[in-house]
GROMACS .gro file of N, CA and C in nm:
model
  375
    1UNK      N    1   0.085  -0.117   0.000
    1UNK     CA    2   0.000   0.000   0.000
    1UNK      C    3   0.090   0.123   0.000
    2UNK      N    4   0.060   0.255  -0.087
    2UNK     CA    5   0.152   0.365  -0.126
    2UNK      C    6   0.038   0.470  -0.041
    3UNK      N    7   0.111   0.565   0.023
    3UNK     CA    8   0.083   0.626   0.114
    3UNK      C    9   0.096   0.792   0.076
    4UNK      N   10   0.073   0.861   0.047
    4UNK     CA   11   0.087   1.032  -0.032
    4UNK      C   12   0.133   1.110   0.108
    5UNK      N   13   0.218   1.236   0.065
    5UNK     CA   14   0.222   1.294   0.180
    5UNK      C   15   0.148   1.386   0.249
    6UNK      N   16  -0.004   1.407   0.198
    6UNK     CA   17  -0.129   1.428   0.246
    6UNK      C   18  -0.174   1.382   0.343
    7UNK      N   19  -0.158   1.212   0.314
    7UNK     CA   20  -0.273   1.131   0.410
    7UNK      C   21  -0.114   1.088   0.489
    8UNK      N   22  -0.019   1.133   0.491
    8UNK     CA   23   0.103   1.154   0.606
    8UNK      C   24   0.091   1.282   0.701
    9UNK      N   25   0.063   1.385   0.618
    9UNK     CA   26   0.027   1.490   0.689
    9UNK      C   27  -0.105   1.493   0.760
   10UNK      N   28  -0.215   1.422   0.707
   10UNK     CA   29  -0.337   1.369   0.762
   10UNK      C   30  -0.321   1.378   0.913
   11UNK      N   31  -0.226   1.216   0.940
   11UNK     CA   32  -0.188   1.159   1.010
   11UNK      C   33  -0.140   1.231   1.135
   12UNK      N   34  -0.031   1.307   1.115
   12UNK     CA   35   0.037   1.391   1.206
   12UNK      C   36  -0.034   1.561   1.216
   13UNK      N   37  -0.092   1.575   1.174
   13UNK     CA   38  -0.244   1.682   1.225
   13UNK      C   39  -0.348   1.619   1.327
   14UNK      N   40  -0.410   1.532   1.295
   14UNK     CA   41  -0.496   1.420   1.391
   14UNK      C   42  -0.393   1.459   1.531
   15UNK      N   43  -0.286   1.383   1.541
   15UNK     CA   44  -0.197   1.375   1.632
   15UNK      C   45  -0.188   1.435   1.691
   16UNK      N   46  -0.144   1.552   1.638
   16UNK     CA   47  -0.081   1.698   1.737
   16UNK      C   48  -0.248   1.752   1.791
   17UNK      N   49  -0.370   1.730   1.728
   17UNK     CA   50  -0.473   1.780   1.776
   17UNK      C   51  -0.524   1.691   1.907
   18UNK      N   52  -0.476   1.623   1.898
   18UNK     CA   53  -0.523   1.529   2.017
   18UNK      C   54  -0.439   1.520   2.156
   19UNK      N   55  -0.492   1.534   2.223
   19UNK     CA   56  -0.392   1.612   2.337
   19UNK      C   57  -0.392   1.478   2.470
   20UNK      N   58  -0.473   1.372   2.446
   20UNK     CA   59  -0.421   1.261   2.510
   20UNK      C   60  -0.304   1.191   2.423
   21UNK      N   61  -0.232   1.229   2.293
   21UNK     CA   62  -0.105   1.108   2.250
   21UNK      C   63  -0.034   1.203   2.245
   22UNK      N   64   0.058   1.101   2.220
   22UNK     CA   65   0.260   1.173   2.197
   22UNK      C   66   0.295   1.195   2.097
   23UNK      N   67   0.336   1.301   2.126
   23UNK     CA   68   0.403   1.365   1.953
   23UNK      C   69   0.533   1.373   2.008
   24UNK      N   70   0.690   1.319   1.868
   24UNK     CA   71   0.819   1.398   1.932
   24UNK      C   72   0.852   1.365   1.771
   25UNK      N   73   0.898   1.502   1.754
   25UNK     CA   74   0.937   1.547   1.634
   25UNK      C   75   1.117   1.595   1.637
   26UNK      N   76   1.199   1.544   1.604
   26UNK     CA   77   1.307   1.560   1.625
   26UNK      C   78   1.433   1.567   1.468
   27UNK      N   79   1.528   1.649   1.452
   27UNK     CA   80   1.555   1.635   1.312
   27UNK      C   81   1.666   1.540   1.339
   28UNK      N   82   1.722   1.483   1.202
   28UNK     CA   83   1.778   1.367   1.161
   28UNK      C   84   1.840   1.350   1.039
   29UNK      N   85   1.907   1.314   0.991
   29UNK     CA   86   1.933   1.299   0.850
   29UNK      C   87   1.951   1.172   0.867
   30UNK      N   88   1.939   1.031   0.895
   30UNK     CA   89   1.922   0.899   0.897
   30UNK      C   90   1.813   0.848   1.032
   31UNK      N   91   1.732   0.829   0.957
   31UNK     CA   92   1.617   0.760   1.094
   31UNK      C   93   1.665   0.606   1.066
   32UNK      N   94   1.728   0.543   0.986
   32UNK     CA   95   1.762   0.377   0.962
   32UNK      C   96   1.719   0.357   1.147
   33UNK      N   97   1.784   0.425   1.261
   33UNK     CA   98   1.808   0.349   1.343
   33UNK      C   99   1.665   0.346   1.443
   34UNK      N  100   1.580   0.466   1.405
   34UNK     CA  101   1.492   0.485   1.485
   34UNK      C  102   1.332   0.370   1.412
   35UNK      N  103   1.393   0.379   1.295
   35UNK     CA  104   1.288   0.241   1.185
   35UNK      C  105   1.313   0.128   1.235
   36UNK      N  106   1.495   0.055   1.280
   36UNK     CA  107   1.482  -0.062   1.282
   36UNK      C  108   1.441  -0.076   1.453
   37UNK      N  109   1.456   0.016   1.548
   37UNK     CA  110   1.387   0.027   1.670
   37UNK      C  111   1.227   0.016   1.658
   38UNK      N  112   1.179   0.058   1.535
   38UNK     CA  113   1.026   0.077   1.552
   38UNK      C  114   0.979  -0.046   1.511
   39UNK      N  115   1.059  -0.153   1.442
   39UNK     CA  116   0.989  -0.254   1.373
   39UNK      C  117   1.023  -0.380   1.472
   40UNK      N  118   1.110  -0.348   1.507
   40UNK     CA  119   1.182  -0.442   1.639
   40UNK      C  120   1.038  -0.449   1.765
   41UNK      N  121   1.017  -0.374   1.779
   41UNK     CA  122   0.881  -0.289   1.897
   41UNK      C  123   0.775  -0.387   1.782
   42UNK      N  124   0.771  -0.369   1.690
   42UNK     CA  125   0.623  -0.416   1.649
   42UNK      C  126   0.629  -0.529   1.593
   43UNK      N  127   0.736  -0.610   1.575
   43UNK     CA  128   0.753  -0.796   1.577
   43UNK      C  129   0.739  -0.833   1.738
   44UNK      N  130   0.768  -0.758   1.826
   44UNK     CA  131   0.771  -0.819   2.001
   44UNK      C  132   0.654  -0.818   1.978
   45UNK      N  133   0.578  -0.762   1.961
   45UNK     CA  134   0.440  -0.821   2.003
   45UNK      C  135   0.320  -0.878   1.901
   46UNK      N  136   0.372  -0.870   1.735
   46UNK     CA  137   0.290  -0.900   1.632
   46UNK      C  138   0.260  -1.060   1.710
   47UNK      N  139   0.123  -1.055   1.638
   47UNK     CA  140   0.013  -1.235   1.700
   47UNK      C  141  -0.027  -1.229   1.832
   48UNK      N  142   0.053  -1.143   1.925
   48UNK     CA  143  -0.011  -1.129   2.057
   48UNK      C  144  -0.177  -1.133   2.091
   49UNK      N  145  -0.199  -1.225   2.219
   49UNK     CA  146  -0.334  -1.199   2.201
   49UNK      C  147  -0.394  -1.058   2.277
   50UNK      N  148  -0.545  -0.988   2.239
   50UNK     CA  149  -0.593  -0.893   2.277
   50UNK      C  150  -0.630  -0.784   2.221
   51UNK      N  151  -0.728  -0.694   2.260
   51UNK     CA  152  -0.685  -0.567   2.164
   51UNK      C  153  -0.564  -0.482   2.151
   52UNK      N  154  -0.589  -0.398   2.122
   52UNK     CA  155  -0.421  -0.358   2.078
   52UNK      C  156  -0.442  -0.169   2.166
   53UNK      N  157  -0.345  -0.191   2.212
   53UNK     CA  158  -0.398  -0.059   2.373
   53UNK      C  159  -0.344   0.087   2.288
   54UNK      N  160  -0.214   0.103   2.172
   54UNK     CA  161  -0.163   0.187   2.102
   54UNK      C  162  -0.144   0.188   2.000
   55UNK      N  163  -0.210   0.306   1.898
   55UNK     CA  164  -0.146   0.308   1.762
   55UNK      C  165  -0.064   0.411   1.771
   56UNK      N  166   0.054   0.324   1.676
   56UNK     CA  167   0.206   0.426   1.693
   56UNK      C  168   0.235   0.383   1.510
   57UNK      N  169   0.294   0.561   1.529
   57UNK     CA  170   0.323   0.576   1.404
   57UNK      C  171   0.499   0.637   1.383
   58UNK      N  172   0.566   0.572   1.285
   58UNK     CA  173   0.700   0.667   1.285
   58UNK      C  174   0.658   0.736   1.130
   59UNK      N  175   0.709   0.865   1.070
   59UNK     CA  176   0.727   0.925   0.996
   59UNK      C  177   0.857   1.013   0.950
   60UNK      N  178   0.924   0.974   0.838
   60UNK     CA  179   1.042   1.057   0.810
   60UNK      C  180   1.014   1.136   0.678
   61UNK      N  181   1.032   1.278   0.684
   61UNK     CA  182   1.025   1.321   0.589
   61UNK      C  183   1.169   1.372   0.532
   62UNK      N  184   1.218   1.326   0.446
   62UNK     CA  185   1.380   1.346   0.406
   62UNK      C  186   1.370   1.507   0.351
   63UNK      N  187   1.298   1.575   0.279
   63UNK     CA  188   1.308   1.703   0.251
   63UNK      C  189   1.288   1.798   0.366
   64UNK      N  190   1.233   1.793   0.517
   64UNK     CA  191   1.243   1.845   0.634
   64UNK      C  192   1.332   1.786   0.715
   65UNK      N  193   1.407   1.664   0.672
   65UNK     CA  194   1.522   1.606   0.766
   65UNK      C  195   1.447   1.570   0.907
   66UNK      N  196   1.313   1.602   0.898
   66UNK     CA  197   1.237   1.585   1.041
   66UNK      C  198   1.139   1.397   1.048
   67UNK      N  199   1.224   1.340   1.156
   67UNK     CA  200   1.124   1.236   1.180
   67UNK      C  201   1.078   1.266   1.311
   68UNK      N  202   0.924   1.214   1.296
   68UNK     CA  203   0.798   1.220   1.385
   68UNK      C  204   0.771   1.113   1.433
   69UNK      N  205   0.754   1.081   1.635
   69UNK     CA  206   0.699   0.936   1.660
   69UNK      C  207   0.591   0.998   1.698
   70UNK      N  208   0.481   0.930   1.712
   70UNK     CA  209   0.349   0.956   1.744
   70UNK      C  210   0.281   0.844   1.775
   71UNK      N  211   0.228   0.832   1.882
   71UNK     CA  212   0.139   0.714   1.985
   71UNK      C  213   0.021   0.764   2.011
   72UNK      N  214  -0.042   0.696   2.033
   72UNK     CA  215  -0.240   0.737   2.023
   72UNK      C  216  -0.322   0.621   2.078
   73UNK      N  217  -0.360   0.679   2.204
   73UNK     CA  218  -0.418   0.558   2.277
   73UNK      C  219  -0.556   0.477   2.186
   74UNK      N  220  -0.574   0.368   2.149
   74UNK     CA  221  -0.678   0.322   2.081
   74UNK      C  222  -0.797   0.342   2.148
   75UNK      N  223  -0.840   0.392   2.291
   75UNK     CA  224  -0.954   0.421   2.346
   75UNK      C  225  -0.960   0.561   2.240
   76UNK      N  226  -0.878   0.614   2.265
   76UNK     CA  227  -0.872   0.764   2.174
   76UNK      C  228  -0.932   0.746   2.055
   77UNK      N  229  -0.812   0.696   1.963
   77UNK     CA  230  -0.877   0.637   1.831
   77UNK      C  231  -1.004   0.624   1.810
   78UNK      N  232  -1.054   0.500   1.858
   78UNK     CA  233  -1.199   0.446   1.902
   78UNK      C  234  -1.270   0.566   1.846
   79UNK      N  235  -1.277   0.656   1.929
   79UNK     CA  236  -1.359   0.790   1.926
   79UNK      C  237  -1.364   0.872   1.838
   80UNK      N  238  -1.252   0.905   1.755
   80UNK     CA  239  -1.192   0.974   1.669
   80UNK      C  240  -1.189   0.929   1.525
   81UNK      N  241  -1.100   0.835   1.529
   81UNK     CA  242  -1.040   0.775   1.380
   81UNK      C  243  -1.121   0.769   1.282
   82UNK      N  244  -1.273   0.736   1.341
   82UNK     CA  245  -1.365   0.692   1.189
   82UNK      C  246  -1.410   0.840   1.084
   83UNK      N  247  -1.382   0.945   1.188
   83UNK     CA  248  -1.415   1.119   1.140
   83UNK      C  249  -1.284   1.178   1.095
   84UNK      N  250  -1.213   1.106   1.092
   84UNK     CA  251  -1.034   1.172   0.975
   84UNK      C  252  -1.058   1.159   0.834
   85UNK      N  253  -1.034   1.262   0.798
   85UNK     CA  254  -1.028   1.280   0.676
   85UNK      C  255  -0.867   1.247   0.597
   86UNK      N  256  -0.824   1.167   0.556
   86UNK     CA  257  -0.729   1.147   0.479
   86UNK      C  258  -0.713   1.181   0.350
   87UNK      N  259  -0.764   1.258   0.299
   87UNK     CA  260  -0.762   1.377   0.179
   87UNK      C  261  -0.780   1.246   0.055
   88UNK      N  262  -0.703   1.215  -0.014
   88UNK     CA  263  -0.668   1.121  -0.144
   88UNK      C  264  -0.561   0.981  -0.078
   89UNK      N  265  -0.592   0.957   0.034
   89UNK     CA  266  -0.555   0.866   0.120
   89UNK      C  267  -0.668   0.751   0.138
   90UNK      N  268  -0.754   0.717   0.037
   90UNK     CA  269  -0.849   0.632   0.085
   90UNK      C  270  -0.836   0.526   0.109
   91UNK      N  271  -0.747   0.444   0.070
   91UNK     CA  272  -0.664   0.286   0.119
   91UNK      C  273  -0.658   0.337   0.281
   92UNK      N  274  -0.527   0.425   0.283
   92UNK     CA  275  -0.520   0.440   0.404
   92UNK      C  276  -0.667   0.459   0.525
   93UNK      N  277  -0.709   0.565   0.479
   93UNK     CA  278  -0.830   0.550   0.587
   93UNK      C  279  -0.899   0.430   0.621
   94UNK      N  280  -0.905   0.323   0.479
   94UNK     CA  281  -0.999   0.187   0.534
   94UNK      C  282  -0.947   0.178   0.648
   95UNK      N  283  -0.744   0.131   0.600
   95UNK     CA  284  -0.674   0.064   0.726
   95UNK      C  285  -0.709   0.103   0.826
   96UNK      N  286  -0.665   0.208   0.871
   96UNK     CA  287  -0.661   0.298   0.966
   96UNK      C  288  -0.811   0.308   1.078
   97UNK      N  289  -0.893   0.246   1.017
   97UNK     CA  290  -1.067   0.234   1.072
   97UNK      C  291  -1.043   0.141   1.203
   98UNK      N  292  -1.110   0.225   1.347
   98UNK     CA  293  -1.090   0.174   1.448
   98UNK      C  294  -1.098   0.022   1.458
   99UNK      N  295  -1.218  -0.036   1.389
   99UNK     CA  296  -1.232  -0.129   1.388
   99UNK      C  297  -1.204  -0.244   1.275
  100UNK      N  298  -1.110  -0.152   1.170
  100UNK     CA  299  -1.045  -0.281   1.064
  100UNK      C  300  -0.926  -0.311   1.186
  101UNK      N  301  -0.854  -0.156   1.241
  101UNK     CA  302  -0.760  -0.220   1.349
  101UNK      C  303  -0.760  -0.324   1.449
  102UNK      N  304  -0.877  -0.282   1.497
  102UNK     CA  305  -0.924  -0.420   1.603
  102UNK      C  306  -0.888  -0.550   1.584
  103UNK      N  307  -0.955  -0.569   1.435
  103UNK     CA  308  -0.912  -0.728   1.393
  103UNK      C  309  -0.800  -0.722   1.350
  104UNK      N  310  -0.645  -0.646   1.307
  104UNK     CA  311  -0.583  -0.669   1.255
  104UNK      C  312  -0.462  -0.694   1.353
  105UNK      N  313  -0.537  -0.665   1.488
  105UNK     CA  314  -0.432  -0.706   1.585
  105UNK      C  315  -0.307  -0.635   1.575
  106UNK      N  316  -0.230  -0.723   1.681
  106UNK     CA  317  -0.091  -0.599   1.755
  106UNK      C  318   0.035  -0.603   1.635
  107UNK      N  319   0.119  -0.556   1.640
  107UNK     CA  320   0.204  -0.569   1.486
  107UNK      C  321   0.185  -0.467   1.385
  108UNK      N  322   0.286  -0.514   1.331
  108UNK     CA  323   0.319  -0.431   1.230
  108UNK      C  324   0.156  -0.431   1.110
  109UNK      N  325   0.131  -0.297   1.102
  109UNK     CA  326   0.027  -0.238   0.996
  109UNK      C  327   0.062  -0.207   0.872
  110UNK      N  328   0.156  -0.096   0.869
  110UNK     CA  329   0.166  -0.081   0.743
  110UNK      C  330   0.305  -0.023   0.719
  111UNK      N  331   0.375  -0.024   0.661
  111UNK     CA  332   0.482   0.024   0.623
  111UNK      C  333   0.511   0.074   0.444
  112UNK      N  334   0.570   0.246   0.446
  112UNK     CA  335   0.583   0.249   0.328
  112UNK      C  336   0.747   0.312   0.300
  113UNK      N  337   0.775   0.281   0.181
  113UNK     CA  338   0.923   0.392   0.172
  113UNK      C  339   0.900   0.408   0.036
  114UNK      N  340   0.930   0.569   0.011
  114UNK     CA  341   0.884   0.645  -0.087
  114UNK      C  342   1.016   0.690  -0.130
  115UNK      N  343   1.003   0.685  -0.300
  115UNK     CA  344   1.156   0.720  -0.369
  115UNK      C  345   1.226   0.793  -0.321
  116UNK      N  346   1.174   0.891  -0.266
  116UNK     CA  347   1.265   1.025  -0.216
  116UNK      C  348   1.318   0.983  -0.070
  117UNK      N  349   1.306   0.867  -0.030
  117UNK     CA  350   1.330   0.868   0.106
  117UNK      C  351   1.215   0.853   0.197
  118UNK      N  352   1.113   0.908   0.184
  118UNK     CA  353   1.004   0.933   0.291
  118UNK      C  354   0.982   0.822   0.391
  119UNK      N  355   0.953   0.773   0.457
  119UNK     CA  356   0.941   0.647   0.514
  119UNK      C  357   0.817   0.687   0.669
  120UNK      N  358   0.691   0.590   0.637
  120UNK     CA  359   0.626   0.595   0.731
  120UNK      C  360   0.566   0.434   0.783
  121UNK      N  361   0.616   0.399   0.923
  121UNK     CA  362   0.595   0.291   0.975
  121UNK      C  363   0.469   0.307   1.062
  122UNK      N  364   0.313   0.214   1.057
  122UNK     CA  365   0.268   0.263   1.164
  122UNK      C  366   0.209   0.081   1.188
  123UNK      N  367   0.221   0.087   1.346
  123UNK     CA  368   0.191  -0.069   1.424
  123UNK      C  369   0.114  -0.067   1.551
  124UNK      N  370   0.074  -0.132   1.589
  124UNK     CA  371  -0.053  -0.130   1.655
  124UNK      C  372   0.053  -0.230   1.846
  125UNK      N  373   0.042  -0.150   1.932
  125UNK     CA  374   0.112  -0.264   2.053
  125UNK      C  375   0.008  -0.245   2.140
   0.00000   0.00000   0.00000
């Protein structure tokens, strides 16, 4: 699944508006290490049983040198997620639906890397 940097920016608007999750936006010119930390985090618990208590997202944008982690309690979500607008992101929004998440359990969701570099990881723990 190919991801636009709309329904990336989508993503990290939701975020920062929501004042129960974590936003940390920090610059970088190689996130390699903060990706293979994020995927490491979301194989520990991919198949786990239960619902899934956090959606966490990493985002690198290589033309701002800025990567973004962002966590979002799924009670939150729950409430929220089905009223986001993801602009020309409509794959993404199915995913992203409180309750396609539910069933898709803890683990890795979706991962994309975009020619220019861009890279957005998001997994459910």
């Amino acid at each position: 699944m190919r991801t636009s940097l709309l329904a990336r920016a989508a993503i990290l608007t939701l975020a920062v508006a929501l004042e129960a999750c974590f936003v940390d936006t920090r610059t970088t010119n190689d996130a390699a290490a903060a990706f293979a930390k994020a995927r490491a985090e979301a194989a520990e618990v991919q198949g786990k049983p239960g619902r899934p208590g956090k959606l966490k997202a990493l985002v690198f944008e290589p033309e701002k040198r800025e990567l973004t982690e962002i966590s979002v309690p799924m009670w939150l979500w729950r409430k929220v997620g089905k009223d986001v607008d993801f602009g020309d992101g409509a794959e993404m929004a199915e995913a992203l639906r409180p309750d396609a998440l539910d069933r898709a359990g803890r683990g890795l969701l979706l991962e994309v890397v975009e020619e220019d570099g861009g890279q957005v990881l998001v997994w459910l723990r």
